[in-house]
mmCIF file of C-alpha atoms in Angstrom:
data_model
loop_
_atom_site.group_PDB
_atom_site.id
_atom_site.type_symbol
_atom_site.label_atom_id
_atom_site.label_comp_id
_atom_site.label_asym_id
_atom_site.label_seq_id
_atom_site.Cartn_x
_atom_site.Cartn_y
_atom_site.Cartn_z
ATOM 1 C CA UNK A 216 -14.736 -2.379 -5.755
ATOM 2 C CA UNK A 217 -11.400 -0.721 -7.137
ATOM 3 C CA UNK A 218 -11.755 2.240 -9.814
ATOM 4 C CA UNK A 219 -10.619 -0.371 -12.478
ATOM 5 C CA UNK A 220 -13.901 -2.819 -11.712
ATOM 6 C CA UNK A 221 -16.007 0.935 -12.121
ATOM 7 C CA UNK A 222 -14.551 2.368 -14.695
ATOM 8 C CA UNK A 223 -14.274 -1.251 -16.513
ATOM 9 C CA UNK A 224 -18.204 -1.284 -15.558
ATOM 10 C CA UNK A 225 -19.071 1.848 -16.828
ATOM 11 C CA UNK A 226 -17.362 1.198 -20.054
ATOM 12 C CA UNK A 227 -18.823 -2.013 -21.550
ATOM 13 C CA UNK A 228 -18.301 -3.821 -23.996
ATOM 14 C CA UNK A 229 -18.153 -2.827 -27.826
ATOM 15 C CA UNK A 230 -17.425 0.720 -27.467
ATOM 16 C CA UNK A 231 -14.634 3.004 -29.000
ATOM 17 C CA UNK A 232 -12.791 4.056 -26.100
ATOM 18 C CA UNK A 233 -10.299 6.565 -25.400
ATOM 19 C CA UNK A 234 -8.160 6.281 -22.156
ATOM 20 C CA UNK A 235 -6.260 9.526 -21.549
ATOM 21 C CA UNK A 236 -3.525 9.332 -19.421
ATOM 22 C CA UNK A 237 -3.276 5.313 -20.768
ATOM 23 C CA UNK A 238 0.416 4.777 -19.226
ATOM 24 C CA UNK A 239 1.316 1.525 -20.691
ATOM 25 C CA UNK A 240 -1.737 0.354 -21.731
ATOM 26 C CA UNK A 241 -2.351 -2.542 -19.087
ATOM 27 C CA UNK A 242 -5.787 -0.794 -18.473
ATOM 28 C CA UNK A 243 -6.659 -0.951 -22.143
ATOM 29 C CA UNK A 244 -5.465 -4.761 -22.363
ATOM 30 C CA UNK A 245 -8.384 -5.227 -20.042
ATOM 31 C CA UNK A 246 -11.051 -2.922 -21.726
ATOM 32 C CA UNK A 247 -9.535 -4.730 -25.314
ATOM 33 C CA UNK A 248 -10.488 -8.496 -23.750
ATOM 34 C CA UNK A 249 -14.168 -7.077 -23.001
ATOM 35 C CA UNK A 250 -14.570 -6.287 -26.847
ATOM 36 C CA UNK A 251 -14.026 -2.121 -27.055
ATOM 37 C CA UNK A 252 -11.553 -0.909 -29.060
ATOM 38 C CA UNK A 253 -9.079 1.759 -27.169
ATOM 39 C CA UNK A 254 -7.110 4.572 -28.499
ATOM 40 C CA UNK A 255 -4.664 5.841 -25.486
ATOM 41 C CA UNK A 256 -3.161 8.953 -25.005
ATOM 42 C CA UNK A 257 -0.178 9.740 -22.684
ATOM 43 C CA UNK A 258 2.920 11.551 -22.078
ATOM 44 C CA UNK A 259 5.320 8.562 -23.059
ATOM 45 C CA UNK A 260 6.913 8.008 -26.595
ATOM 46 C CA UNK A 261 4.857 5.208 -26.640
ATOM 47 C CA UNK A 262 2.707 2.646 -25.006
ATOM 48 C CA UNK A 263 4.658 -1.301 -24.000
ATOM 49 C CA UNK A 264 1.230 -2.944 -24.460
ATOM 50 C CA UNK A 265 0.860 -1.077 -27.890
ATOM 51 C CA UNK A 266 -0.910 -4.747 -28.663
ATOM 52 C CA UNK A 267 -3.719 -3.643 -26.479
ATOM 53 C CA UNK A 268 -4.384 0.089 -28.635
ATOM 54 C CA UNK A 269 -5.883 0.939 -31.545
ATOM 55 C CA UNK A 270 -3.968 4.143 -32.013
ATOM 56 C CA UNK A 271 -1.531 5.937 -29.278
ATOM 57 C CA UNK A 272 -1.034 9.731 -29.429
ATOM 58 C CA UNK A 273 1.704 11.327 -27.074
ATOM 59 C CA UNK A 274 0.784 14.435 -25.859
ATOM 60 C CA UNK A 275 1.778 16.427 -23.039
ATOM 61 C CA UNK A 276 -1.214 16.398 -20.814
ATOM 62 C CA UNK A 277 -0.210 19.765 -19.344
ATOM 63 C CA UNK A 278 -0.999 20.885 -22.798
ATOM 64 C CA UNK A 279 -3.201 24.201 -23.875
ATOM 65 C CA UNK A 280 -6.606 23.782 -24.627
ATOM 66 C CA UNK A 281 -7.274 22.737 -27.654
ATOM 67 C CA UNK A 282 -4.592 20.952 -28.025
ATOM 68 C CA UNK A 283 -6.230 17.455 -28.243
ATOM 69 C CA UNK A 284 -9.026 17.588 -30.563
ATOM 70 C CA UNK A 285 -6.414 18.809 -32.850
ATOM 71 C CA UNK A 286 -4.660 15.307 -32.487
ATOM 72 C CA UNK A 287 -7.359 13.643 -32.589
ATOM 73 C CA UNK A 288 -8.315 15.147 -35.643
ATOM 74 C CA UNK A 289 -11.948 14.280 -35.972
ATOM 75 C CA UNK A 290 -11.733 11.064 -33.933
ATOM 76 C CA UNK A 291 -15.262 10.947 -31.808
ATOM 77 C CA UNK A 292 -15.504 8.109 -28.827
ATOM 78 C CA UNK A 293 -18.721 6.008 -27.168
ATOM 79 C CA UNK A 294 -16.200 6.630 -24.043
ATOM 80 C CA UNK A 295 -13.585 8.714 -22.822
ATOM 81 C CA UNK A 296 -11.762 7.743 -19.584
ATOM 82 C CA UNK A 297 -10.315 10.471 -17.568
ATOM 83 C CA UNK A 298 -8.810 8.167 -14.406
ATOM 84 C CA UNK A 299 -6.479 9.289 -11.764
ATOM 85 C CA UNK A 300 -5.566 11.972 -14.066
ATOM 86 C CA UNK A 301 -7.341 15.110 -13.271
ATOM 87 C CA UNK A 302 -5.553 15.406 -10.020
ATOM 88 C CA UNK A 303 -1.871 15.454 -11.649
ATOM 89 C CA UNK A 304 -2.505 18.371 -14.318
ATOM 90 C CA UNK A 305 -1.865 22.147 -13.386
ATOM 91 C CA UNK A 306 -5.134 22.995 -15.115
ATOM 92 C CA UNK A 307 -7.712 20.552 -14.802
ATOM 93 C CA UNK A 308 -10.075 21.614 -16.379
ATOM 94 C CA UNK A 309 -7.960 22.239 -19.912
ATOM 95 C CA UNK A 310 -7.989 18.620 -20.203
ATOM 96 C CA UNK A 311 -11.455 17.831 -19.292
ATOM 97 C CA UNK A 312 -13.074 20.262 -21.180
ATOM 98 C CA UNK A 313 -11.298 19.336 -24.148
ATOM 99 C CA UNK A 314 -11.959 15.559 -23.552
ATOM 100 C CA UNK A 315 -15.709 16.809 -23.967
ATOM 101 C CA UNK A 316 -15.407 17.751 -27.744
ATOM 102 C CA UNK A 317 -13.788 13.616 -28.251
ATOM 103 C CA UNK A 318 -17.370 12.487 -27.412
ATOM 104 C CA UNK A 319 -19.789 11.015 -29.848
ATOM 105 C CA UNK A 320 -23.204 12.500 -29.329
ATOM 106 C CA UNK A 321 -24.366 10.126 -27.028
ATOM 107 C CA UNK A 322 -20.858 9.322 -25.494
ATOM 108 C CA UNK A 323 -19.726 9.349 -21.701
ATOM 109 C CA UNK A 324 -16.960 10.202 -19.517
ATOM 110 C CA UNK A 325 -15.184 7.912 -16.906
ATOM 111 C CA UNK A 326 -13.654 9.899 -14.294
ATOM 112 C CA UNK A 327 -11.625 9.096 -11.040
ATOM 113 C CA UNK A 328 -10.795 11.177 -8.679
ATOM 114 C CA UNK A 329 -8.913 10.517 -4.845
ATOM 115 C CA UNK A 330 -10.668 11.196 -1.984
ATOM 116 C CA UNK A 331 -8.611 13.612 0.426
ATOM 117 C CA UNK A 332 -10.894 13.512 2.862
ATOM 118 C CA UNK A 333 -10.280 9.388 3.627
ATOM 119 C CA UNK A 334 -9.644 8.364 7.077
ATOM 120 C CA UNK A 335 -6.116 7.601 6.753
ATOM 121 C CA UNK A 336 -5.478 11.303 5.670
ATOM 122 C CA UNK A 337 -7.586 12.585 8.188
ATOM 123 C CA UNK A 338 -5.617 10.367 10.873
ATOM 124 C CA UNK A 339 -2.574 11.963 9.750
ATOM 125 C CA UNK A 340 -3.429 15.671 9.906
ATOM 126 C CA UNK A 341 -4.324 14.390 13.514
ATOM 127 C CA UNK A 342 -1.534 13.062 14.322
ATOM 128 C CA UNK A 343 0.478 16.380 12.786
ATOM 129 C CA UNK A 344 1.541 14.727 9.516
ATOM 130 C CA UNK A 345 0.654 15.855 6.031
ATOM 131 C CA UNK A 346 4.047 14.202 3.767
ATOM 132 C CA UNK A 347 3.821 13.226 0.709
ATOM 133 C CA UNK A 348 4.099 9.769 -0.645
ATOM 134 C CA UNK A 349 4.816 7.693 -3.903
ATOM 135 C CA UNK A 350 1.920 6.217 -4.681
ATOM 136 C CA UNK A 351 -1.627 6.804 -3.252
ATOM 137 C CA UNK A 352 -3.811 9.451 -1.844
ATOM 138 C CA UNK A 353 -0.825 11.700 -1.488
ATOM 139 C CA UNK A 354 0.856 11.130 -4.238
ATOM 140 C CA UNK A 355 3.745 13.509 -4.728
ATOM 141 C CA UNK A 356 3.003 14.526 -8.123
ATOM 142 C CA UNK A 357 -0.772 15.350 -7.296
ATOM 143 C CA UNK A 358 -1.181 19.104 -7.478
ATOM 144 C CA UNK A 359 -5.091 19.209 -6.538
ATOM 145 C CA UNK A 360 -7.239 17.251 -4.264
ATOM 146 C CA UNK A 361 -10.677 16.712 -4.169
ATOM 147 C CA UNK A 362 -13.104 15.359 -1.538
ATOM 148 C CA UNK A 363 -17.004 14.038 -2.606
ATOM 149 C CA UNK A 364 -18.112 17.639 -2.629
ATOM 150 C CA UNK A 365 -15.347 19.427 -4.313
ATOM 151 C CA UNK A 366 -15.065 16.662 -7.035
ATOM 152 C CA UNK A 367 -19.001 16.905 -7.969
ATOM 153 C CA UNK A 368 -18.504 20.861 -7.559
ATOM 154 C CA UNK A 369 -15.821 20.937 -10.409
ATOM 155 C CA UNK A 370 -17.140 18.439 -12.710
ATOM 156 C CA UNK A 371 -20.509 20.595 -12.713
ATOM 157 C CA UNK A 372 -18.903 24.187 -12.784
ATOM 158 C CA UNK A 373 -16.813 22.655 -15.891
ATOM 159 C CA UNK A 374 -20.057 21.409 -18.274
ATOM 160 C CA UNK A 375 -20.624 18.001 -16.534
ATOM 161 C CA UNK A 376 -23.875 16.090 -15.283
ATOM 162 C CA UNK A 377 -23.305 13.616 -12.912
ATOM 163 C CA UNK A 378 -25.481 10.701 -13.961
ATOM 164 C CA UNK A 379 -23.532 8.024 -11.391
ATOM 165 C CA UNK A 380 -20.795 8.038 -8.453
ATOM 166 C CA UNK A 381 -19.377 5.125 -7.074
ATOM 167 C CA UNK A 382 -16.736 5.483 -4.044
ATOM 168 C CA UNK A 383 -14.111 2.532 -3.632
ATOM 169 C CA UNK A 384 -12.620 0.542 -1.062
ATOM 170 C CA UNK A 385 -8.909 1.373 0.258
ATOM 171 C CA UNK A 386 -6.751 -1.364 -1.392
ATOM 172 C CA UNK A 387 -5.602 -2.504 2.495
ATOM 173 C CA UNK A 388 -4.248 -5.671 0.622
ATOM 174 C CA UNK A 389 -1.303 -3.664 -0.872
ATOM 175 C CA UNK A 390 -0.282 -1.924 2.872
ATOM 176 C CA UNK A 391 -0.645 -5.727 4.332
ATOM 177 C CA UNK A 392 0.808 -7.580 1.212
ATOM 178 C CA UNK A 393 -2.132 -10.204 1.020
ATOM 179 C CA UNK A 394 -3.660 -11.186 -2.075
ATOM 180 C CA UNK A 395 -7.176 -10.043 -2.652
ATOM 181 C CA UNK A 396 -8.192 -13.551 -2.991
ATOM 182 C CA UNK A 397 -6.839 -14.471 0.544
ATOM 183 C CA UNK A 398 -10.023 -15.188 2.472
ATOM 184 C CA UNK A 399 -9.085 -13.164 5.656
ATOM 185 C CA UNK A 400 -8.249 -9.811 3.024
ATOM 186 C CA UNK A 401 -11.545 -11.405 1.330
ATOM 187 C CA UNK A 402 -13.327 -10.846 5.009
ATOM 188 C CA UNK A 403 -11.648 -7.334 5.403
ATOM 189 C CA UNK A 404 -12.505 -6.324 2.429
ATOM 190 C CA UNK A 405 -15.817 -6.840 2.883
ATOM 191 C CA UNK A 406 -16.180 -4.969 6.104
ATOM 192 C CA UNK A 407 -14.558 -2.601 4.679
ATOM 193 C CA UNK A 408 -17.182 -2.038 1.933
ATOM 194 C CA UNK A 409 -19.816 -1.969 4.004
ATOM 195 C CA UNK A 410 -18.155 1.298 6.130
ATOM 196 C CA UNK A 411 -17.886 2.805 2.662
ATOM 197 C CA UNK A 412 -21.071 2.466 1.095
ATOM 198 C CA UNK A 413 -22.296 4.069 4.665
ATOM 199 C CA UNK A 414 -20.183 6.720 4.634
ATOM 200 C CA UNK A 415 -18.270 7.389 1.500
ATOM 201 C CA UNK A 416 -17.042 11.041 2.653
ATOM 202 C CA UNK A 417 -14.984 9.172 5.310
ATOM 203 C CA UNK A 418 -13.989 6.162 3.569
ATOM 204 C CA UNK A 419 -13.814 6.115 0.175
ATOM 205 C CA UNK A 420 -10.142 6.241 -1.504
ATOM 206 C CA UNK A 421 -11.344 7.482 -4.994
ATOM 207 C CA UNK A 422 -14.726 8.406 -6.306
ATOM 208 C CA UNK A 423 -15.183 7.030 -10.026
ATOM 209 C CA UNK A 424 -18.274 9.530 -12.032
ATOM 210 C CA UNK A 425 -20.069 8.382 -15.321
ATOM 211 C CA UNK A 426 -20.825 11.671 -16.650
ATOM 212 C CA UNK A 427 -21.926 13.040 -19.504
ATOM 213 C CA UNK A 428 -21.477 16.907 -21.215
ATOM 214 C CA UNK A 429 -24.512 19.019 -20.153
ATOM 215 C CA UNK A 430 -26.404 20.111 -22.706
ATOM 216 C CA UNK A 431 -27.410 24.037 -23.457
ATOM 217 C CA UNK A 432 -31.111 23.840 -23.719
#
């Protein structure tokens, strides 16, 4: 129930795909073995698993708007994945609503988000503490945060209908350095899916949207 098993979910199989904010490409190694073809798009020179990518385009993601589609240059994708991107960009919604024009008619976005609002944040502000970290919810190079409601709020204000939302599970097996397959993290795991799909506002460490543009009728 990670934002990988979504977002790999959402995508399918046989589908032109473009992953922006890519990174390496280890992502796109795994959307490449289910049969889609990936273009990535990131910051970096260039991609290590450059195996796993049709194309790679570096591009600042910080960029104007407009600035993709004219990289793309006509390009048009079944797919466009937006994940744990949105959060790091000083205007969002640059990126998104250019990601929009790299759709084919019929195409869909793949978006994650982190949930602020999770339990572990909220036990912190408690407890007086509000740092920043390197990796996770408070990631030190996030400059927005979003909770269920705020996420859905700017997807919609920016063009976007919601057609599904899944939340995931905090990845406890990284703070307890158990493997997933370890049947006691197996057990937690599961409890802790069940506390999520009950209350996803609380629990959920991302929220992972298959939207699509909305259409001017």
């Amino acid at each position: 129930h990670s934002s990988h098993y979504y977002a790999r979910s959402f995508t399918g199989s046989g589908q032109e795909v473009l992953d922006i904010g890519c990174g390496e490409g280890y992502f796109a190694a795994e959307l490449k073995a289910d049969d889609n073809r990936v273009t990535g798009v990131d910051s970096l020179p260039q991609a290590s698993r450059s195996d796993a990518l049709e194309r790679y385009f570096p591009l600042d993601l910080n960029s104007p708007p407009g600035t993709l589609p004219r990289e793309l240059n006509g390009l048009r994708f079944d797919r466009v994945l937006l994940l744990d991107v949105l959060e790091h960009l000083v205007h969002p919604e640059f990126l998104l609503n250019d990601a929009k024009t790299a759709l084919q008619e019929h195409g869909l976005l793949v978006i994650s988000v982190p949930n602020i609002a999770n339990i572990t944040v909220r036990l912190k502000l408690l407890f007086g503490s509000f740092g920043h970290q390197e990796r996770g919810i408070l990631d030190r190079t996030h400059l927005h945060f979003y909770t269920r409601k705020t996420a859905r709020q700017f997807l919609e204000e920016n063009g976007c209908e919601i057609l599904k939302v899944k939340p995931t599970v905090t990845p406890l097996e990284l703070a307890l350095g158990l493997s997933p397959a370890n049947p006691f993290m197996r057990a937690i795991n599961g409890i802790c899916w069940f506390f999520t799909t009950l209350l996803p506002g609380l629990f959920a460490y991302q929220f992972v949207y298959l939207a699509k543009p909305r259409r001017n009728k």
